[in-house]
Short mmCIF file of C-alpha atoms in Angstrom, two decimals:
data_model
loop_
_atom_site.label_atom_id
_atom_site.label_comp_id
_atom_site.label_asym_id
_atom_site.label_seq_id
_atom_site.Cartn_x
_atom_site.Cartn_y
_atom_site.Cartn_z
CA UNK A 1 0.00 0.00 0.00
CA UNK A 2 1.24 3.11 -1.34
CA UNK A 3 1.74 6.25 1.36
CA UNK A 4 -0.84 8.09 -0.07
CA UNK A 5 -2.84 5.45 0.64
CA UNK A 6 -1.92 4.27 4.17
CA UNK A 7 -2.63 7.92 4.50
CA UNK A 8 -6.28 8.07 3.05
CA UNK A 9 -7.48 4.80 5.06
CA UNK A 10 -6.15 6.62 8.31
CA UNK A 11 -7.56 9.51 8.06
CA UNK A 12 -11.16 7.86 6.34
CA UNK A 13 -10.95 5.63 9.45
CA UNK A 14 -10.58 7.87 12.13
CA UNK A 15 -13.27 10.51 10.90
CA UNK A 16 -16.38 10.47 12.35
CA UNK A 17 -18.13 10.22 9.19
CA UNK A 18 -16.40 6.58 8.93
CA UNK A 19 -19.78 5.98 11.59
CA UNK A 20 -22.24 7.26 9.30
CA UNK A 21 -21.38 4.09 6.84
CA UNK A 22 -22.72 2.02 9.06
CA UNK A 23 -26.74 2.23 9.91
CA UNK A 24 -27.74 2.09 6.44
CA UNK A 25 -25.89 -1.46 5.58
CA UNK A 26 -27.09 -2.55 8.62
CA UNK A 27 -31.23 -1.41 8.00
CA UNK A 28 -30.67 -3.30 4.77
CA UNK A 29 -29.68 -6.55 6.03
CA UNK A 30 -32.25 -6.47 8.84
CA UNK A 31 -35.15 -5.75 6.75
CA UNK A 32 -34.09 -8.89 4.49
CA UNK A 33 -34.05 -10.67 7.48
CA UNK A 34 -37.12 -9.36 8.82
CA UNK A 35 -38.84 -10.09 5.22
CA UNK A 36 -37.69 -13.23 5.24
CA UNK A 37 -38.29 -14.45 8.43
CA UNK A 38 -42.09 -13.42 8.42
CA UNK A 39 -42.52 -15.41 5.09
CA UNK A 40 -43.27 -12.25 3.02
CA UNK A 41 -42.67 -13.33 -0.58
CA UNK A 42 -39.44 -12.15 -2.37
CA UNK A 43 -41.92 -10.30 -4.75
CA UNK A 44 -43.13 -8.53 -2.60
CA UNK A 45 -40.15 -7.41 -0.77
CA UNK A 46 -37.39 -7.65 -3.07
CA UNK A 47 -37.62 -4.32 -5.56
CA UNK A 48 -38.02 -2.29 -2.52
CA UNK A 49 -35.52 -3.65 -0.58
CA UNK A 50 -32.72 -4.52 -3.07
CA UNK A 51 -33.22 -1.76 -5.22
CA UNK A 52 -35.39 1.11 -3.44
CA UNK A 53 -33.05 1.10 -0.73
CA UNK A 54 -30.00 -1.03 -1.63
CA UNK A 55 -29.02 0.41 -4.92
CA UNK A 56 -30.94 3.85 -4.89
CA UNK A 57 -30.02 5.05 -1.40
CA UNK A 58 -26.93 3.06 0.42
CA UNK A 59 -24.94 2.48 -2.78
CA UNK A 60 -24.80 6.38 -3.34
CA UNK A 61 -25.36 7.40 -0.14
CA UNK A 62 -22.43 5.61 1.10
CA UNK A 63 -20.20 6.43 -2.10
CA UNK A 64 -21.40 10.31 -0.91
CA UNK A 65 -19.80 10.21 2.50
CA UNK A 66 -16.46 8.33 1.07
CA UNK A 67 -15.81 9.84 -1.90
CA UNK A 68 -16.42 13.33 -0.65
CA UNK A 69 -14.15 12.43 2.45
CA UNK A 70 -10.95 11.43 1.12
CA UNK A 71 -9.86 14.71 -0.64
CA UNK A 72 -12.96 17.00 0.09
CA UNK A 73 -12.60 16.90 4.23
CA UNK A 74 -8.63 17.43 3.93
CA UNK A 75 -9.19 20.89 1.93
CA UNK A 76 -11.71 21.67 4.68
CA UNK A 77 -9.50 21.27 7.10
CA UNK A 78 -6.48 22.48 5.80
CA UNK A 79 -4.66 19.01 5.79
CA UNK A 80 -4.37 19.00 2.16
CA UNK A 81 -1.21 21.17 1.93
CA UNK A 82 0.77 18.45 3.45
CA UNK A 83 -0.25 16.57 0.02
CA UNK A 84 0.42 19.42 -2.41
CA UNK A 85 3.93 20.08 -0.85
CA UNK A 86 5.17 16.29 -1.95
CA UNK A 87 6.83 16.32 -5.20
CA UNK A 88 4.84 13.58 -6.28
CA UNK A 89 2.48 13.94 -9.76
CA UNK A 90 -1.45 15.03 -9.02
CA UNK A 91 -1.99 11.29 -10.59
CA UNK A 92 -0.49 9.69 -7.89
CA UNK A 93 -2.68 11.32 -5.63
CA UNK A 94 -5.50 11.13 -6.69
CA UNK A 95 -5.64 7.62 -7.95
CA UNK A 96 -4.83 5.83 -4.58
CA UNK A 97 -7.10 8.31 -3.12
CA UNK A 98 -10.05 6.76 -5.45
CA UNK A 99 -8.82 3.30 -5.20
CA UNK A 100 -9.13 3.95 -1.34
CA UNK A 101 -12.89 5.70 -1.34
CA UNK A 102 -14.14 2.33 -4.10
CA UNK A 103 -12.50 -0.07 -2.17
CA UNK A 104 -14.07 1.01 1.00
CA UNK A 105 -17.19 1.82 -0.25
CA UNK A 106 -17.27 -1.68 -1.92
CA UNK A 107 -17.04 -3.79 0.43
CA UNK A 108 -19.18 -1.65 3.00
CA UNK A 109 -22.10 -1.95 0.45
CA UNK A 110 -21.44 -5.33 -1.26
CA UNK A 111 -21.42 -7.33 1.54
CA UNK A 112 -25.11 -6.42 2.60
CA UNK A 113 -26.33 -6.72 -0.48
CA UNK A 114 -25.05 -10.03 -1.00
CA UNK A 115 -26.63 -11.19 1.86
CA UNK A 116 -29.83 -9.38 0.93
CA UNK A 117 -29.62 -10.88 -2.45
CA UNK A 118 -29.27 -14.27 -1.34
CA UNK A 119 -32.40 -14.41 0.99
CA UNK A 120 -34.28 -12.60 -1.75
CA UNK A 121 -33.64 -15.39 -4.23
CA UNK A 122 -30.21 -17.06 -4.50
CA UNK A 123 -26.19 -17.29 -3.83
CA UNK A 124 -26.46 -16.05 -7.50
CA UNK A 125 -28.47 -13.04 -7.44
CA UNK A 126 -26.14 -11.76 -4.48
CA UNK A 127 -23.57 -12.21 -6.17
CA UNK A 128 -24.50 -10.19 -9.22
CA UNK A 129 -25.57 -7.78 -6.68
CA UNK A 130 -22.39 -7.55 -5.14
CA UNK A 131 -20.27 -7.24 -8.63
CA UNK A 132 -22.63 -4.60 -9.91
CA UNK A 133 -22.21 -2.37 -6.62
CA UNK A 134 -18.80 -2.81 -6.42
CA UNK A 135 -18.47 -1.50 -10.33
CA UNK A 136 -21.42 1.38 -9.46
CA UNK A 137 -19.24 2.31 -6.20
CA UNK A 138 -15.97 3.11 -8.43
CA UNK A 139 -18.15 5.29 -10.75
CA UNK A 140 -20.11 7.06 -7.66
CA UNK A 141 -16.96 7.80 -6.05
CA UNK A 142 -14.88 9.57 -9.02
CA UNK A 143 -18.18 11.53 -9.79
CA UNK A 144 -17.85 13.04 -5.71
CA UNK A 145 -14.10 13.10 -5.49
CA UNK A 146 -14.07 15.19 -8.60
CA UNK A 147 -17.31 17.32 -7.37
CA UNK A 148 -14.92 17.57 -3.98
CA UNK A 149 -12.42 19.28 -5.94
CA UNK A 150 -15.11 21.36 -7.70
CA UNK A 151 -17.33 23.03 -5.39
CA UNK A 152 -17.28 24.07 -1.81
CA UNK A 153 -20.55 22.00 -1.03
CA UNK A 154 -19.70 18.52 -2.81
CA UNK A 155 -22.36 16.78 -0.43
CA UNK A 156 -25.24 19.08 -1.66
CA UNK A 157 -23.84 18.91 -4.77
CA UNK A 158 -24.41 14.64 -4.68
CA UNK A 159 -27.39 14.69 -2.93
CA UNK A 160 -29.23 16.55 -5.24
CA UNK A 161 -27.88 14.22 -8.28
CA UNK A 162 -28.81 10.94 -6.21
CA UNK A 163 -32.17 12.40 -4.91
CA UNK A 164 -33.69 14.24 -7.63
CA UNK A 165 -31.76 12.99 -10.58
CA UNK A 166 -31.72 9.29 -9.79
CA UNK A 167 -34.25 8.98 -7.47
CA UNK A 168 -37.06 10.91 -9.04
CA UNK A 169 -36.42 12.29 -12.50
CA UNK A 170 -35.13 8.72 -13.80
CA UNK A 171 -38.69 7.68 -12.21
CA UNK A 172 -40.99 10.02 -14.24
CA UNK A 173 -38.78 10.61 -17.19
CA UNK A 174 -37.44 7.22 -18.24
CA UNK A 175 -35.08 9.05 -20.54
CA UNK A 176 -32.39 10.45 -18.02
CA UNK A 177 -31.69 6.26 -16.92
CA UNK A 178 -29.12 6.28 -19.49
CA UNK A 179 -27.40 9.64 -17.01
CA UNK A 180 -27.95 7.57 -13.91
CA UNK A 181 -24.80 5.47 -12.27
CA UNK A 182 -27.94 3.54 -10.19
CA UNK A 183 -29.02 2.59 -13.72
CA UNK A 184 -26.23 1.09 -14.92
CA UNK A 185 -25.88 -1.05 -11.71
CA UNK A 186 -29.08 -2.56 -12.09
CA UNK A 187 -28.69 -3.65 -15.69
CA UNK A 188 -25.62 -5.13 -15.15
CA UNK A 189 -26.94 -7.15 -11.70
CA UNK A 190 -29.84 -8.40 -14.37
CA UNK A 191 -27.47 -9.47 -16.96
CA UNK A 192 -24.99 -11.27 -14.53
CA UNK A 193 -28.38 -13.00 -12.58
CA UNK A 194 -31.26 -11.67 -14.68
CA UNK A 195 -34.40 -12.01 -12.03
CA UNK A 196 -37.67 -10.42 -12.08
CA UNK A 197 -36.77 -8.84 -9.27
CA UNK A 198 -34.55 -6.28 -11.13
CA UNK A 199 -35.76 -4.02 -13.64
CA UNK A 200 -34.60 -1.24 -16.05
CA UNK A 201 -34.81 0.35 -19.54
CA UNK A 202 -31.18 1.09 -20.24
CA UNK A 203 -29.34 -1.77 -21.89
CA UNK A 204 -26.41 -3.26 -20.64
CA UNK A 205 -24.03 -2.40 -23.57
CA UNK A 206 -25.25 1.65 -22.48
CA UNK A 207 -24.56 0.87 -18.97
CA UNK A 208 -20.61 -0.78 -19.60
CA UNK A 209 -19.58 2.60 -21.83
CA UNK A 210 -21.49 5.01 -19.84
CA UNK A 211 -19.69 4.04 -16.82
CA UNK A 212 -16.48 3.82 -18.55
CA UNK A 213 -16.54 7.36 -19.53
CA UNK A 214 -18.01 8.76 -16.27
CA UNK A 215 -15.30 7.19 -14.52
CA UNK A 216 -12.43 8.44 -16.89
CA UNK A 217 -14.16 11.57 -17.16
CA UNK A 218 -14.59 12.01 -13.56
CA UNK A 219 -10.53 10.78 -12.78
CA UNK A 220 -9.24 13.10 -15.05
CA UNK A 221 -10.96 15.78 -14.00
CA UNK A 222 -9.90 15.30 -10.37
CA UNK A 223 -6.12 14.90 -11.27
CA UNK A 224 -6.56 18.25 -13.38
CA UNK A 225 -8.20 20.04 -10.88
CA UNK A 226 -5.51 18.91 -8.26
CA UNK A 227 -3.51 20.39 -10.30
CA UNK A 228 -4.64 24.15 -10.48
CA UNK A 229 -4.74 23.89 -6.65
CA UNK A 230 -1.72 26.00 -4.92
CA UNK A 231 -0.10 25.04 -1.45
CA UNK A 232 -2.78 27.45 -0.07
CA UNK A 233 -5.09 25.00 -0.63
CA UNK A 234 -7.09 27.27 -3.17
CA UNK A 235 -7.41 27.22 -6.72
CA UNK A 236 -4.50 29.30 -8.70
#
């Protein structure tokens, strides 16, 4: 693990935001649980669960606090001029720093959803689940490092993407799915374990280059950004 890195997990970990990853796992396992142990049918249960909160509010919501955290909290605080003095390229910041806020966000949201997926239906559906968030995590997080970098208020910034974009324009106007990360999840989750229980209009060809380019787009960005960024902290 590179110093940047070691670095990143440190600080990520000893944040008090670190806490706010964990109720929202945590209410998604236990309502599987709950579903399942009351004998309501998968159905019934599953969209809402796996999706309506799974992939439309802890996937993002979780990406939100990480990928905001790892460069956005150190400009707040002024700890980001200890990275802008090191001789090393904007690159090799800001690429550990993303590899950091995916991994973490990852495994914090794949693991529940495994387990959700697997009492919803099979070891097979979590799986797909867990794949498709880990992919969706990567893309959320280098769209909010690189709105960390842009704006002042990064989490407003992501909450009204994930709330009103995602989670009710791409509801009444099927036609912004193909500009929604959540999208893209869920057709690749169908396509690796297609279920009933997993629906969406935007194919999965759409979904593979779409999140290609938002996360080159969104990496690039970042490292250029870095870049214009004096030892100040602001932008020169």
């Amino acid at each position: 693990m590179s110093t940047v890195s070691w670095i990143t997990v440190r600080g990520l970990f000893g944040r008090r935001r670190f806490l706010l990853l964990l109720p929202l796992p945590v209410l998604l396992v236990g309502l599987a649980v709950l579903s399942r142990g009351l004998g309501v049918e998968p159905t019934d249960w599953g969209p809402p669960v796996l999706v309506g909160l799974g992939l439309a509010v802890v996937l993002p919501v979780v990406s939100l606090i990480v990928g905001t955290g790892v460069l956005g909290a150190e400009i707040d605080d002024g700890t980001v001029v200890h990275v802008l003095t090191t001789p090393l390229p904007r690159s090799q910041i800001v690429l550990p720093k993303l590899a950091v806020a995916a991994g973490v966000t990852a495994v914090t949201v794949a693991v529940p959803l495994f387990a959700a997926g697997l009492l919803a239906d099979s070891v097979r559906l979590g799986a797909a689940l867990a794949v498709a968030a880990s992919v969706g995590a990567l893309a959320y997080t280098a769209l909010f490092v690189a709105a960390s970098l842009l704006t002042r208020r990064p989490v407003l910034l992501g909450l009204v993407y994930v709330l009103i974009w995602e989670g009710l324009l791409s509801n009444v106007v099927t036609g912004t799915r193909v500009l929604s990360i959540q999208h893209y999840v869920i057709a690749l989750a169908d396509r690796l374990a297609p279920t009933d229980l997993l629906a969406t209009t935007v194919s999965v060809p759409v979904a593979a280059v779409m999140t290609a380019l938002i996360i080159l787009a969104a990496t690039f960005l970042s490292i250029d950004r870095l870049r214009s960024f004096s030892v100040a902290g602001e932008t020169s």
